[in-house]
Short mmCIF file of C-alpha atoms in Angstrom, two decimals:
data_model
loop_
_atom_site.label_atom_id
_atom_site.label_comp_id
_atom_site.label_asym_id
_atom_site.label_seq_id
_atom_site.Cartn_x
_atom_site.Cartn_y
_atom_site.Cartn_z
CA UNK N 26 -26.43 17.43 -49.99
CA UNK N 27 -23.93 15.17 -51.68
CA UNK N 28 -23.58 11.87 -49.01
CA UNK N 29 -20.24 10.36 -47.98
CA UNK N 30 -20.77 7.47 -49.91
CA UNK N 31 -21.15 9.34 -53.19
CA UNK N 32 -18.37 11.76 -52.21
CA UNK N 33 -15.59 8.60 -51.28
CA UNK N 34 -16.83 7.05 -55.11
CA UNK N 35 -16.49 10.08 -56.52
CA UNK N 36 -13.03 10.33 -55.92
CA UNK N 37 -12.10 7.24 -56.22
CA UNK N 38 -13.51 6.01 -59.97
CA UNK N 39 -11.45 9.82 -60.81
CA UNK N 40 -8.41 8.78 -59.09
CA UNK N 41 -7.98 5.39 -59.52
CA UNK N 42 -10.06 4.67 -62.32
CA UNK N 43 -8.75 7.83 -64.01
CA UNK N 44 -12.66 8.40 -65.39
CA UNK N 45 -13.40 12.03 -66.74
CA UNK N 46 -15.94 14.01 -64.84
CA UNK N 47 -18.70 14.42 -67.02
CA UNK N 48 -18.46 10.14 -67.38
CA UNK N 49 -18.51 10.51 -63.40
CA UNK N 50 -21.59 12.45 -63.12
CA UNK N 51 -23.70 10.28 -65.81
CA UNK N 52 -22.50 7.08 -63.86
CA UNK N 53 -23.84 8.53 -60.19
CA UNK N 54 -26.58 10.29 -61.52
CA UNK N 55 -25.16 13.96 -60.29
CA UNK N 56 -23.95 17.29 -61.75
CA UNK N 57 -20.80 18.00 -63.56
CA UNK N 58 -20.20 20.63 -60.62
CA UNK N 59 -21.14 18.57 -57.94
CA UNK N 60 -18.20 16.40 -59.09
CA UNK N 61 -16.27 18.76 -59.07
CA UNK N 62 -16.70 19.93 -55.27
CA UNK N 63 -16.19 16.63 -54.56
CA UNK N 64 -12.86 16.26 -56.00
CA UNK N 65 -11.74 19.93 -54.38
CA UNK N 66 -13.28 18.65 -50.99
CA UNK N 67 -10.21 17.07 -48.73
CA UNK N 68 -12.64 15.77 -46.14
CA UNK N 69 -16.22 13.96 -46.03
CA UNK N 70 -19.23 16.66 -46.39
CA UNK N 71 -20.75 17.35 -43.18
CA UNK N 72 -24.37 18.15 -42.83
CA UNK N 73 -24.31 21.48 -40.36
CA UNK N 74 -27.82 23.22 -38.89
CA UNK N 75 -27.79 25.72 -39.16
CA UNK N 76 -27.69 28.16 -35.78
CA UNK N 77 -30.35 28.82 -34.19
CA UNK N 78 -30.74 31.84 -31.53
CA UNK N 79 -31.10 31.12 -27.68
CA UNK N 80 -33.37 32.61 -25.23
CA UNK N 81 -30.42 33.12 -23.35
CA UNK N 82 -28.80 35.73 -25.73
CA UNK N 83 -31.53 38.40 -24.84
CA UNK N 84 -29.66 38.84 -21.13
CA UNK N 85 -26.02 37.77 -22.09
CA UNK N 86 -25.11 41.42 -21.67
CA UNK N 87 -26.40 41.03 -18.39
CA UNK N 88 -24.76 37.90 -17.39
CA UNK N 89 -21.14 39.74 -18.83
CA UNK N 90 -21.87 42.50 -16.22
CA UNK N 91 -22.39 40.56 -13.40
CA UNK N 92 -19.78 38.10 -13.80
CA UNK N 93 -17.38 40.96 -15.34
CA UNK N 94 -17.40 42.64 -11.14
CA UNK N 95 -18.30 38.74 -9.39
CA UNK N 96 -16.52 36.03 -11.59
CA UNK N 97 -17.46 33.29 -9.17
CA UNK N 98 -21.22 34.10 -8.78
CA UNK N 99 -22.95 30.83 -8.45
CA UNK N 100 -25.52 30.64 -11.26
CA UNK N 101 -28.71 30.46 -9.08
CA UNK N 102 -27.59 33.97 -7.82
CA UNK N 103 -27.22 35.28 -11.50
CA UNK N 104 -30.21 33.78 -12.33
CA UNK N 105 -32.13 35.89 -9.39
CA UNK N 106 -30.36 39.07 -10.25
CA UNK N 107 -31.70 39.06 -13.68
CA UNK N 108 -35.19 37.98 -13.39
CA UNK N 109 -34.67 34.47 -15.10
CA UNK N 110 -37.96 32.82 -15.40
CA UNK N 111 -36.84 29.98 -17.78
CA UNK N 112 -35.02 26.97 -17.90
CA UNK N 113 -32.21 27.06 -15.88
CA UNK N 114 -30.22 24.27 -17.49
CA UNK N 115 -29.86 26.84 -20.72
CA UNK N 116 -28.85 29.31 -18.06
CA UNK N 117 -25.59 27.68 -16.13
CA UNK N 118 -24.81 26.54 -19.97
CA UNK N 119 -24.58 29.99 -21.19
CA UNK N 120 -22.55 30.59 -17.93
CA UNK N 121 -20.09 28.08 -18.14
CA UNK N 122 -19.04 28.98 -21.19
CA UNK N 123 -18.52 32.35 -20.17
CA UNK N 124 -16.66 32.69 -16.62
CA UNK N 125 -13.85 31.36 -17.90
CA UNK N 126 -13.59 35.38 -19.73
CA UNK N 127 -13.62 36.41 -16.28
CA UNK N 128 -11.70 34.50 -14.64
CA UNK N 129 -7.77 34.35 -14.17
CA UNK N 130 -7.14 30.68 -15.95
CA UNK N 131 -5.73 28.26 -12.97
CA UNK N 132 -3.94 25.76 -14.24
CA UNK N 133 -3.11 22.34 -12.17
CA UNK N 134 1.00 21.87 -11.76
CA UNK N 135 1.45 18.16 -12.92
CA UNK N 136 3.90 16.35 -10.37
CA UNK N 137 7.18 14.41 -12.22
CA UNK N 138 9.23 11.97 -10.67
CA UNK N 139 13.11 11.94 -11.60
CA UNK N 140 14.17 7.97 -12.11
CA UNK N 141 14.53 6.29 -8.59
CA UNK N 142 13.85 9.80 -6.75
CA UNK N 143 10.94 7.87 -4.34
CA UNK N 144 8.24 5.18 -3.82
CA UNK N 145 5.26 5.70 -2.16
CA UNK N 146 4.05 3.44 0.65
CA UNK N 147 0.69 2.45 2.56
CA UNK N 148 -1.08 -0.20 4.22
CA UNK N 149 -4.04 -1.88 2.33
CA UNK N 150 -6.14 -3.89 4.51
CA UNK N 151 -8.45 -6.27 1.65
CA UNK N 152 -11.86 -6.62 2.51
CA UNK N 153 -11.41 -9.97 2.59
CA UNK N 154 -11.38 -12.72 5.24
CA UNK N 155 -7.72 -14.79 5.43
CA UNK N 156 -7.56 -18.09 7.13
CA UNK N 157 -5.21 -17.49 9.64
CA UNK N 158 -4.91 -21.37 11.15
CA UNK N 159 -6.19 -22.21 14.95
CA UNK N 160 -9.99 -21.72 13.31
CA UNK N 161 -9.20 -17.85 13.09
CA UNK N 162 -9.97 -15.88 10.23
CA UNK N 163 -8.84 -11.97 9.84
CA UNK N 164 -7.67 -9.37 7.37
CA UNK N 165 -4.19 -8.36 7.92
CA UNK N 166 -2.39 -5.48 6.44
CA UNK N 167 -0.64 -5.40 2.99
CA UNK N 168 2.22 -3.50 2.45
CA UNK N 169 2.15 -1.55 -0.73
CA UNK N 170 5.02 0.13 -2.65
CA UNK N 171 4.58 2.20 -5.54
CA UNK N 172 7.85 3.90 -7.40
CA UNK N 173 6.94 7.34 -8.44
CA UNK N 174 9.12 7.50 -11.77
CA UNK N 175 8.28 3.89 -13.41
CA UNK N 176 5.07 2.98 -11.62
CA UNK N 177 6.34 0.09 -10.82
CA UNK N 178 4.34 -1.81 -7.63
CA UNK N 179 5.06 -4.64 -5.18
CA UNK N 180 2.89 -5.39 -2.37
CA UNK N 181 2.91 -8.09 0.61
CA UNK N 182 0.59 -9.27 3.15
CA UNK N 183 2.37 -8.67 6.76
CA UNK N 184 1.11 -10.84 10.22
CA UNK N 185 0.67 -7.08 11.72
CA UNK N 186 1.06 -3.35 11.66
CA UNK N 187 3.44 -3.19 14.50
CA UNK N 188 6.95 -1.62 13.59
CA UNK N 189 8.75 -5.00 13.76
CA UNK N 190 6.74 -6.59 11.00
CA UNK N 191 6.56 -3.48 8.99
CA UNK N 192 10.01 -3.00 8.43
CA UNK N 193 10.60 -6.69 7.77
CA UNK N 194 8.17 -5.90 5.16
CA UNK N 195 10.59 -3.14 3.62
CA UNK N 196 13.45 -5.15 3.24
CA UNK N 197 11.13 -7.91 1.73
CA UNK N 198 10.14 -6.08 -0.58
CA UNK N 199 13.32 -3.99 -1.68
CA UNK N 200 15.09 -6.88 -1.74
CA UNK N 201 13.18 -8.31 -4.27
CA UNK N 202 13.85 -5.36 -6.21
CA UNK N 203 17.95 -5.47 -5.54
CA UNK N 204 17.80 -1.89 -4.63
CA UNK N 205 16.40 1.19 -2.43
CA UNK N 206 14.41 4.58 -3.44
CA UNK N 207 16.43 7.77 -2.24
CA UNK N 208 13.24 8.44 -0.40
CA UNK N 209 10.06 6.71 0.93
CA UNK N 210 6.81 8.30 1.50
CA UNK N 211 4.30 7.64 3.92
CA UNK N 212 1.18 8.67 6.09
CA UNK N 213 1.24 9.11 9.79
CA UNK N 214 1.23 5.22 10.40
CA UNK N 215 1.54 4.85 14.17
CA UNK N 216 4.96 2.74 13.25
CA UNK N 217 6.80 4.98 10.85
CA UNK N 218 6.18 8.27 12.75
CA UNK N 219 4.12 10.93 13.59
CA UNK N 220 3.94 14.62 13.74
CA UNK N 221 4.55 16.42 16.71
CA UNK N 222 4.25 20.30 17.16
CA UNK N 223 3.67 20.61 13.60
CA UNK N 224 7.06 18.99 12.87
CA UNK N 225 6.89 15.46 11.84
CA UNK N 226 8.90 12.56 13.98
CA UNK N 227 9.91 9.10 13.26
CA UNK N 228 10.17 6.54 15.22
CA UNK N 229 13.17 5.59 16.77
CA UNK N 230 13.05 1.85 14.63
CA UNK N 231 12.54 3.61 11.60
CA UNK N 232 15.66 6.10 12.01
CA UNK N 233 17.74 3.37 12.34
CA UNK N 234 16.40 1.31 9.14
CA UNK N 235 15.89 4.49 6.81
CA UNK N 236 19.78 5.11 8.10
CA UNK N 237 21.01 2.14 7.49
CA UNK N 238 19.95 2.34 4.12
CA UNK N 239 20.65 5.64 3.44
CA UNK N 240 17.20 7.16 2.25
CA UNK N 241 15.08 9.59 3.36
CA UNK N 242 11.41 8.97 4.73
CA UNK N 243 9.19 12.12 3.99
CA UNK N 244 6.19 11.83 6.05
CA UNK N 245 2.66 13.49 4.67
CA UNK N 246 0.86 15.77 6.53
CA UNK N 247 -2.10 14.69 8.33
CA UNK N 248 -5.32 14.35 6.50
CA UNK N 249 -3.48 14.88 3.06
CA UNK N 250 -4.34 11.72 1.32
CA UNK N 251 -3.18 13.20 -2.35
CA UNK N 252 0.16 13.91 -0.82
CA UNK N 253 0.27 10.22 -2.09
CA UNK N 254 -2.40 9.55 -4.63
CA UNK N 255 0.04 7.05 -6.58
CA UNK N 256 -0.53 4.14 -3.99
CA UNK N 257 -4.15 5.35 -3.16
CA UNK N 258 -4.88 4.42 -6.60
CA UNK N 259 -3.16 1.14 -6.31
CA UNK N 260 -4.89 0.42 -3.49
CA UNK N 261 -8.28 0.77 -5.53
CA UNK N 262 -6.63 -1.01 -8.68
CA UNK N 263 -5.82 -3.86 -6.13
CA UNK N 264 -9.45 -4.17 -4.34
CA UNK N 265 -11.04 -3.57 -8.15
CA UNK N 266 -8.85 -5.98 -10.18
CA UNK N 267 -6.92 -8.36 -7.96
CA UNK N 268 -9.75 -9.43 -5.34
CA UNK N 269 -13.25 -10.09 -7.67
CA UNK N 270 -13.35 -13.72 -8.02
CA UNK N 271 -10.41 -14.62 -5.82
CA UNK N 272 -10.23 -17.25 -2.56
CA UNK N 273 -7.38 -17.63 -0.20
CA UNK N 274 -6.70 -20.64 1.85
CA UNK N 275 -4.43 -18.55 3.96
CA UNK N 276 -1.33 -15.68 3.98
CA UNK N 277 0.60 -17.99 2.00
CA UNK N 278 -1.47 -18.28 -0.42
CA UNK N 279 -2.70 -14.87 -0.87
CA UNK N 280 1.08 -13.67 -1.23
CA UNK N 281 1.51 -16.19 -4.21
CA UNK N 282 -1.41 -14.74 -6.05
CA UNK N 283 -0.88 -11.45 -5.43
CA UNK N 284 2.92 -12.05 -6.57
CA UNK N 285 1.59 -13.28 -9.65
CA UNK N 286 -0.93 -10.70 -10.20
CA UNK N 287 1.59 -7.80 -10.04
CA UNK N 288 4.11 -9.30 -12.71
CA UNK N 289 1.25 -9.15 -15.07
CA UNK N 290 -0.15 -6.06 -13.47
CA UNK N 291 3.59 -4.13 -14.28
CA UNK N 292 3.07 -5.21 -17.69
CA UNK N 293 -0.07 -3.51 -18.39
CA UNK N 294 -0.31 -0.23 -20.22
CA UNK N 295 -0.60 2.50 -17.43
CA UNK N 296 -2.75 5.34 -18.70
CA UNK N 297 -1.34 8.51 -16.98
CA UNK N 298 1.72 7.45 -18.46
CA UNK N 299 1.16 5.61 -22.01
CA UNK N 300 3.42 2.85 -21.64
CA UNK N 301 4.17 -0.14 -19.24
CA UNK N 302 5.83 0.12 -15.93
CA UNK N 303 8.30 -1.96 -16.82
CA UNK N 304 9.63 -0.23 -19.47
CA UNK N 305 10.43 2.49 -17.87
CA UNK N 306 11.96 0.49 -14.69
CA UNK N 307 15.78 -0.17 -16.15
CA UNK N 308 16.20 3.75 -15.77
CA UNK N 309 14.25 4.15 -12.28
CA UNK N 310 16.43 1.05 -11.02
CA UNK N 311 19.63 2.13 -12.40
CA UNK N 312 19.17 5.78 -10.07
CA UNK N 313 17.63 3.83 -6.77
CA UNK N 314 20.24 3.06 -4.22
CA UNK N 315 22.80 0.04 -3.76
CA UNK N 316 21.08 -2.09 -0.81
CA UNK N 317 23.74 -2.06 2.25
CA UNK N 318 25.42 -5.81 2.76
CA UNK N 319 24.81 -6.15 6.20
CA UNK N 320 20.44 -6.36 6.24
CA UNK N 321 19.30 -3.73 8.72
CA UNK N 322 17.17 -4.45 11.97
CA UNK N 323 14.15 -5.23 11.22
CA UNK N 324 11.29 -7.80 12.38
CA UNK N 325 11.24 -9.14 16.29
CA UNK N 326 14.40 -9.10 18.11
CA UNK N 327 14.44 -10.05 21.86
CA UNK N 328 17.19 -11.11 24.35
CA UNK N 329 16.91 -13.21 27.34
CA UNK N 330 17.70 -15.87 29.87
CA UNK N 331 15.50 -18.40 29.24
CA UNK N 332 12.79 -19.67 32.04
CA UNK N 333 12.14 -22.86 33.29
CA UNK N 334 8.77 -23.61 31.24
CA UNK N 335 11.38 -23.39 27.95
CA UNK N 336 8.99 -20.94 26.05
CA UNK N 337 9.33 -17.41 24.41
CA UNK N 338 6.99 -15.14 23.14
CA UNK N 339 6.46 -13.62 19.39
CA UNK N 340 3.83 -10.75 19.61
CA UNK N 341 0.43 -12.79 20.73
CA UNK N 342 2.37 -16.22 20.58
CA UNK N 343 4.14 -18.58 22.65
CA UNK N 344 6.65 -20.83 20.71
CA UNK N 345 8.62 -23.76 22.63
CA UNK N 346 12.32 -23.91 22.83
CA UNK N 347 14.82 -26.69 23.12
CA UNK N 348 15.29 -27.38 27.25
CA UNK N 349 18.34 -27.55 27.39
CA UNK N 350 18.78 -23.59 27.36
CA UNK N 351 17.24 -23.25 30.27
CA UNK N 352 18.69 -20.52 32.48
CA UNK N 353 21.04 -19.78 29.52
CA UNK N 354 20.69 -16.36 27.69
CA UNK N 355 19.32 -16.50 23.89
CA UNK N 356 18.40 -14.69 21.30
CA UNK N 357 15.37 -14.26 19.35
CA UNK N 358 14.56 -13.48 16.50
CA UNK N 359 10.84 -13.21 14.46
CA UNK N 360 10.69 -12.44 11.01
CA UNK N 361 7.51 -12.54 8.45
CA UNK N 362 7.98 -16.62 8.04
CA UNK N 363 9.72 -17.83 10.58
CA UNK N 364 10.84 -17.29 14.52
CA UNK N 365 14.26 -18.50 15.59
CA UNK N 366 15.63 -18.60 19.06
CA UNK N 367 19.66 -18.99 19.33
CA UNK N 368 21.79 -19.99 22.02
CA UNK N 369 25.64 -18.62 22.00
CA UNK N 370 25.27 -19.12 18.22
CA UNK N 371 23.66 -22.59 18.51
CA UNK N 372 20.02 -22.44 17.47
CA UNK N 373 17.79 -23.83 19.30
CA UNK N 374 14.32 -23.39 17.95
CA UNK N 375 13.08 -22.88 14.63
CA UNK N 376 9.09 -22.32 14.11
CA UNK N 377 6.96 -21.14 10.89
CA UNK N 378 5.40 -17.98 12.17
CA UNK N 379 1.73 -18.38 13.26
CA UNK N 380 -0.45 -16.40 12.02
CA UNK N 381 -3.37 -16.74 14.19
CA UNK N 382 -3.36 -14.98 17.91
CA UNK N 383 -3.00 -16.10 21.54
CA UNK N 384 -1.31 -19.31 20.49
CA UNK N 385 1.47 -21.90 21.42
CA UNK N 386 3.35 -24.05 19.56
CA UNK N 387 5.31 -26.64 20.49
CA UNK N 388 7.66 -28.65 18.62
CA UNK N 389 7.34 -32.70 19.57
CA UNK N 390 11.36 -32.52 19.98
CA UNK N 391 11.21 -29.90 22.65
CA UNK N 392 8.31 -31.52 25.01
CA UNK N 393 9.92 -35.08 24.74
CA UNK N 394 13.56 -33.77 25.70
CA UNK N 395 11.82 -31.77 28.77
CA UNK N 396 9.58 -34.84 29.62
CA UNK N 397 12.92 -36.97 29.79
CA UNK N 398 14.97 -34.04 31.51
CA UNK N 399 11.92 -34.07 34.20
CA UNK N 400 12.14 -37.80 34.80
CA UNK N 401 15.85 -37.25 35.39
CA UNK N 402 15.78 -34.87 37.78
CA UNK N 403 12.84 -37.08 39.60
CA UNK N 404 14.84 -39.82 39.64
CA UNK N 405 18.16 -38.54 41.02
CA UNK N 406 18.71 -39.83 44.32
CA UNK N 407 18.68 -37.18 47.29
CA UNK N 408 21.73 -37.01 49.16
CA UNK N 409 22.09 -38.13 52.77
CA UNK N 410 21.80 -35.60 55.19
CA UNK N 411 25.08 -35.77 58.15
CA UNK N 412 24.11 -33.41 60.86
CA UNK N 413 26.32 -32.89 63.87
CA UNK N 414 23.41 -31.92 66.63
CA UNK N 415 24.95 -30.76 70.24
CA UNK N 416 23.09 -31.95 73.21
CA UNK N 417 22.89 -29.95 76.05
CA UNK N 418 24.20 -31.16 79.25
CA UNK N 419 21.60 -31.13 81.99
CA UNK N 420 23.47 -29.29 84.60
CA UNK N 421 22.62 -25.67 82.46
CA UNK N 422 18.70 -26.73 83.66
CA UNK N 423 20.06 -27.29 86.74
CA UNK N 424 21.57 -23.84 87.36
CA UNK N 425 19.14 -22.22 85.38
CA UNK N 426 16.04 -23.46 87.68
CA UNK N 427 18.85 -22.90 91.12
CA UNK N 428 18.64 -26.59 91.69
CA UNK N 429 22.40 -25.89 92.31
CA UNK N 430 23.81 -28.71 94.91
CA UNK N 431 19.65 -29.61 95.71
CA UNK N 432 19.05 -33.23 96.51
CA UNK N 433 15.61 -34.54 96.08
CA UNK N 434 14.15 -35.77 99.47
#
């Protein structure tokens, strides 16, 4: 058989070389008709065995029988039915390649996304310990978006799971992209919604931010993880590429990196699709909705009249507040970085959000005004008392005891 190597020379000292054939086949030591082949011969030769017979083709009628009145027969079972003694490897071969004659073909429905139609959400908790400050270490939750049309992704770590945090997390994070899906999807998280009766409910914190915005929220059923592979595979993409080889001195810092990881991550070529994300995000952005220009409600929002000990509470935390509010109604108000208490529009406290649980901070300003407001009120001299008192006259004994006109002896 006439090798590749012969076969590419061949053809080339003829075409480029413009040699005759019978100068060809003295040069390579080959026939004038081998030569020739060569030249009529498009592709490479290709050595083929050829076919041999199976030990399987002896009950292939057999197999077409059974499978032609049970398609889905396992096999094993045909295996038993016909007496097979052999290998059964050779068997299930000779099977698989022919149930598919019996069976009606099934073909998977591919899901398409129209440009800004949704983004898929979930929480991603990193198997990772995150110094959390106050010697605590934990793993809180990350917030992951994915946009069905673009594959575009964003993520963020959040302080908690709790509704307050997790919407503060949505705006975060559609913010940063200047503009809003027509609809979100998400899993039965215990903050979004659940479903009820077989009819799924949100929350009543969730109504209000999906209508400020204008979007739907389409909740999955339960245990229907595929109803949102796209961010189940980010998930894994995160744990698999953005964690190996990767410490964290705290939320802070695990934000940055993962903020940076994503920009390149967007620019990668995504497989199902065969370009990057970003290339295809000018048309999913220019469909998404116009973010609203008042921020909905979102993160910790509390009203009330301020006690004596000057100190309001964030989730797990305690965080000090200026003294001079005391008794006085405020505001506050806990976001993903920071906690701010107001007082009839004057704030009054400003703290970075702790992290770590069961804490209280106090700001140096705040404990040496109510040290000095203490040694005021200490200080302040009591006021004299002026009490009339009535004194009784002693003739009411007198009558009372009927000592009445009585003269002692």
């Amino acid at each position: 058989m006439l090798r590749v190597e012969d076969w590419a020379e061949i053809r080339r000292l003829h075409r480029a070389e413009k040699m005759p054939i019978k100068a060809i086949a003295r040069r390579l030591g080959v026939g004038r008709n081998t030569v020739r082949r060569a030249l009529a011969a498009d592709e490479p030769p290709k050595y083929q065995r050829p076919a041999r017979g199976s030990v399987v083709d002896a009950v292939e009628p057999q197999i077409r029988e059974l499978l032609a009145n049970w398609p889905q027969m396992p096999a094993t079972v045909i295996a038993e039915r016909i007496g097979w003694d052999r290998s059964l490897t050779v068997l299930k071969d000779r099977v698989r390649e022919l149930r598919p004659l019996f069976v009606p073909p099934d073909p998977a429905s591919r899901s398409e996304y129209l440009p800004g139609e949704l983004v898929q959400c979930d929480l991603w908790f990193p198997p990772v310990d995150i110094p959390l400050g106050a010697g605590q270490v934990g793993r809180p939750p990350v917030l992951v978006m994915v946009s069905g049309y673009s594959r575009i992704m964003t993520a963020r770590m959040l302080p908690s799971r709790q509704g307050p945090d997790l919407l503060a997390g949505h705006w975060a994070l559609l913010s940063g992209w200047g503009a809003a899906p027509r609809a979100l999807v998400w899993d039965n998280e215990s903050a979004v919604g659940s479903w009820r009766g077989g009819r799924p409910q949100l929350t009543e914190a969730m109504t209000a931010f999906r209508g400020a915005l204008g979007l739907r929220v389409i909740q999955c059923r339960p245990a229907d993880p595929e109803a949102k592979g796209l961010v189940e595979r980010a998930n894994k993409y995160l744990e698999t590429s953005f964690l190996p080889g990767r410490t964290f001195t705290g939320p802070g810092d695990f934000n940055a990196q993962l903020a940076d990881w994503i920009t390149r991550a967007n620019r990668r070529v995504h497989r199902r699709l065969g370009c990057r994300p970003v290339e295809r995000w000018a048309a999913d952005l220019a469909e998404m909705l116009t973010l609203p220009p008042v921020a909905p409600v979102s993160g910790w929002t509390n009203s009330l009249r301020l006690p004596r000990d000057h100190y309001v509470r964030i989730d797990a935390n305690d965080y000090s507040v200026h003294p001079r509010a005391v008794g006085r109604r405020v505001t506050v108000t806990g976001g993903l970085e920071d906690v701010q208490v107001s007082c009839d529009g004057v704030v009054v406290a400003r703290h970075d959000r702790c992290w770590a649980r069961h804490q209280t901070i106090t700001d140096p300003q705040h404990a040496a005004a109510a040290a000095i407001l203490r040694r005021a009120r200490q200080q302040q001299p009591s006021a004299p008392v002026d009490a009339q008192v009535q004194y009784r006259s002693l003739d009411d004994y007198d009558r009372i005891f009927g000592l009445d006109g009585q003269v002692s002896a």
